[in-house]
Short mmCIF file of C-alpha atoms and ligand atoms in Angstrom, two decimals:
data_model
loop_
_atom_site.label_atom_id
_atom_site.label_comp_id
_atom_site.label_asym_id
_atom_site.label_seq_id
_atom_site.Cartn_x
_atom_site.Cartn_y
_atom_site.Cartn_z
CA UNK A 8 -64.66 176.89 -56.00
CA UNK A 9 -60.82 177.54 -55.40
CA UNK A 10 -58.03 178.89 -53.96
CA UNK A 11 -55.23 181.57 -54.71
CA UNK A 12 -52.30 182.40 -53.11
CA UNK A 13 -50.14 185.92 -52.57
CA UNK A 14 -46.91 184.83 -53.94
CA UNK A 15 -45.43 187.75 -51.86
CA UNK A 16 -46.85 186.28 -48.20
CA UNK A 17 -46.13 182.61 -49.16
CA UNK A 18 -42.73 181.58 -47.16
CA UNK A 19 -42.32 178.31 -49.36
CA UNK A 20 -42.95 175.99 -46.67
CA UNK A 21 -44.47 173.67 -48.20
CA UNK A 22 -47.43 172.66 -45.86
CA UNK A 23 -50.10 173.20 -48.09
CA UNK A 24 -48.82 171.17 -51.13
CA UNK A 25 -48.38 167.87 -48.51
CA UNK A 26 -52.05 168.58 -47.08
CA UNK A 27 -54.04 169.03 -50.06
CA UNK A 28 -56.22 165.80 -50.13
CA UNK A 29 -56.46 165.90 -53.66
CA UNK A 30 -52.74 166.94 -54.73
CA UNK A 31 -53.34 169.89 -56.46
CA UNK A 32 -50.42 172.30 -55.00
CA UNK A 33 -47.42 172.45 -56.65
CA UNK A 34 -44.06 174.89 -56.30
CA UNK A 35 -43.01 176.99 -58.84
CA UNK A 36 -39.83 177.94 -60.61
CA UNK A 37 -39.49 180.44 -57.61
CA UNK A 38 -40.15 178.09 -54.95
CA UNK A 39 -43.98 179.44 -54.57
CA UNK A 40 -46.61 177.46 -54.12
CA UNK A 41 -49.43 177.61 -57.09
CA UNK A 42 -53.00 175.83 -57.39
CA UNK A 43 -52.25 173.56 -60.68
CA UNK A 44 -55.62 172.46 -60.68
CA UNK A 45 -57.97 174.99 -60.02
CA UNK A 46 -61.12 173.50 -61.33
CA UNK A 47 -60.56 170.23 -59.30
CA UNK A 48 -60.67 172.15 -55.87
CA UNK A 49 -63.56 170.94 -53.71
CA UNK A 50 -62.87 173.76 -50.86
CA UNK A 51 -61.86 171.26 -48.12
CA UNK A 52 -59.78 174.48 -46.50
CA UNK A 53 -57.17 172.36 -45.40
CA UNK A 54 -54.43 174.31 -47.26
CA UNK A 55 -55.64 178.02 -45.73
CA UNK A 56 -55.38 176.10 -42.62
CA UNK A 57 -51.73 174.91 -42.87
CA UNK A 58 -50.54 178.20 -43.81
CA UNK A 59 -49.17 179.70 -41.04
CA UNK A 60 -48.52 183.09 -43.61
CA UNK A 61 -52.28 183.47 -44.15
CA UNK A 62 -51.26 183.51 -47.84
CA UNK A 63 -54.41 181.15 -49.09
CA UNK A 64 -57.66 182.64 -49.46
CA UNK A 65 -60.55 180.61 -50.60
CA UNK A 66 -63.00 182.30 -53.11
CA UNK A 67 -66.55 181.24 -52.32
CA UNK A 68 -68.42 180.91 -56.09
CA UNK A 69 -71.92 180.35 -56.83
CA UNK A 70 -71.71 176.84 -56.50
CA UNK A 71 -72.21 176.79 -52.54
CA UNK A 72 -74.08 180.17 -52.38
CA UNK A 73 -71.01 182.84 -52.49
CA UNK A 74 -71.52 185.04 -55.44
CA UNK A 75 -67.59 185.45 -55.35
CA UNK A 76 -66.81 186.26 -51.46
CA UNK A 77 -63.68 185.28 -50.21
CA UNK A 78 -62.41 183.55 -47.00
CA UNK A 79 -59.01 183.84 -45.12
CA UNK A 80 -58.11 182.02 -41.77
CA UNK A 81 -55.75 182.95 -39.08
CA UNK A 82 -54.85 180.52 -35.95
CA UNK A 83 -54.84 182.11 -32.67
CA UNK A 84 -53.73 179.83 -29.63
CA UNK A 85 -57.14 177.25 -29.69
CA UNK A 86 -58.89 179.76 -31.88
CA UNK A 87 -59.30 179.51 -35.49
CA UNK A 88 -59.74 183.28 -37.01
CA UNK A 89 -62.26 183.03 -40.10
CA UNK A 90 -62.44 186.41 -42.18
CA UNK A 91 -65.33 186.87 -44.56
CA UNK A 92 -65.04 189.71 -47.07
CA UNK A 93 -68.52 189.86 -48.97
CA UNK A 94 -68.71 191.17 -52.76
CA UNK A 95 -70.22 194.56 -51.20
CA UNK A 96 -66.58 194.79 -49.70
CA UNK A 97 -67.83 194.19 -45.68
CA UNK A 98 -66.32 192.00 -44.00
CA UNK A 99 -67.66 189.71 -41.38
CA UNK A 100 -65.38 187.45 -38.29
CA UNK A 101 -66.25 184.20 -37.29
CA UNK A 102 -64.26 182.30 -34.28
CA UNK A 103 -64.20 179.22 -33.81
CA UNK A 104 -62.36 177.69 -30.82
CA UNK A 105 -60.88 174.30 -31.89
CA UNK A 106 -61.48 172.65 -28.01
CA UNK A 107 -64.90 172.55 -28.71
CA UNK A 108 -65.63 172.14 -32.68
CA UNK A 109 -66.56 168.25 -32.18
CA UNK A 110 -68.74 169.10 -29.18
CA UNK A 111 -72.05 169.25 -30.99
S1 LIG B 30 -48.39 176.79 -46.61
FE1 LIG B 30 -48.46 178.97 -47.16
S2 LIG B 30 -46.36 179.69 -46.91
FE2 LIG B 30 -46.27 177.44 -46.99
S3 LIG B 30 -45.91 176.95 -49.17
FE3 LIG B 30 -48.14 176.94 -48.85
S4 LIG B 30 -48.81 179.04 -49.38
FE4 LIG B 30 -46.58 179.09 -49.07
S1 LIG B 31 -58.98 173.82 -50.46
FE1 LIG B 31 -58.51 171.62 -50.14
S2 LIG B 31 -58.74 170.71 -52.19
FE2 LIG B 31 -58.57 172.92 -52.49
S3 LIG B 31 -56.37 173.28 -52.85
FE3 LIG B 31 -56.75 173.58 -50.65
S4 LIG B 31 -56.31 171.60 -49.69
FE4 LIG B 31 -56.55 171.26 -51.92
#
């Protein structure tokens, strides 16, 4: 399970390196951020969900079911925007709307 990041969409913000739970974001010599520690991602998603560039996407291995998918998010007002692209190359939307996530 991991992340990657688009060098060319990343802004250099920095969010994503100060949420990462497990400190595994670092910048580069170009002021990018870069997964250092691939391996010891556990997929929390908090990084995709700092980015306000959309410039994380979360590969989804075989370890939780994902045979290699991949997973971007996109914040829109209350809404979180989950985009699902499956190996077959379709891709499936999921909203969620963050007012009611801890409802259930
Ligand atoms: S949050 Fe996104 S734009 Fe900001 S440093 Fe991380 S990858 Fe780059
Ligand atoms: S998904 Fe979570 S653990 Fe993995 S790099 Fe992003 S913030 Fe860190």
């Amino acid at each position: 399970m991991s992340i990657r990041i688009d060098k060319d969409k990343c802004i250099s913000c920095g969010k994503c390196i100060k949420v990462c739970p497990g400190s595994l974001l670092y910048k580069n010599e170009d002021n990018k951020a870069y997964i250092k520690y691939e391996d010891s991602c556990w997929g929390c998603t908090a990084c995709l969900k700092e980015c306000g560039s959309s410039a994380i996407t979360y590969f989804l291995g075989n370890d939780i079911g994902g045979a290699g998918g991949a997973m971007k998010v996109k914040r829109e007002g209350q809404y979180w925007q989950w985009e699902i692209k499956s190996t077959d190359n379709k891709t499936h939307t999921v909203k969620i709307n963050t007012k009611e996530s801890n409802k259930y």
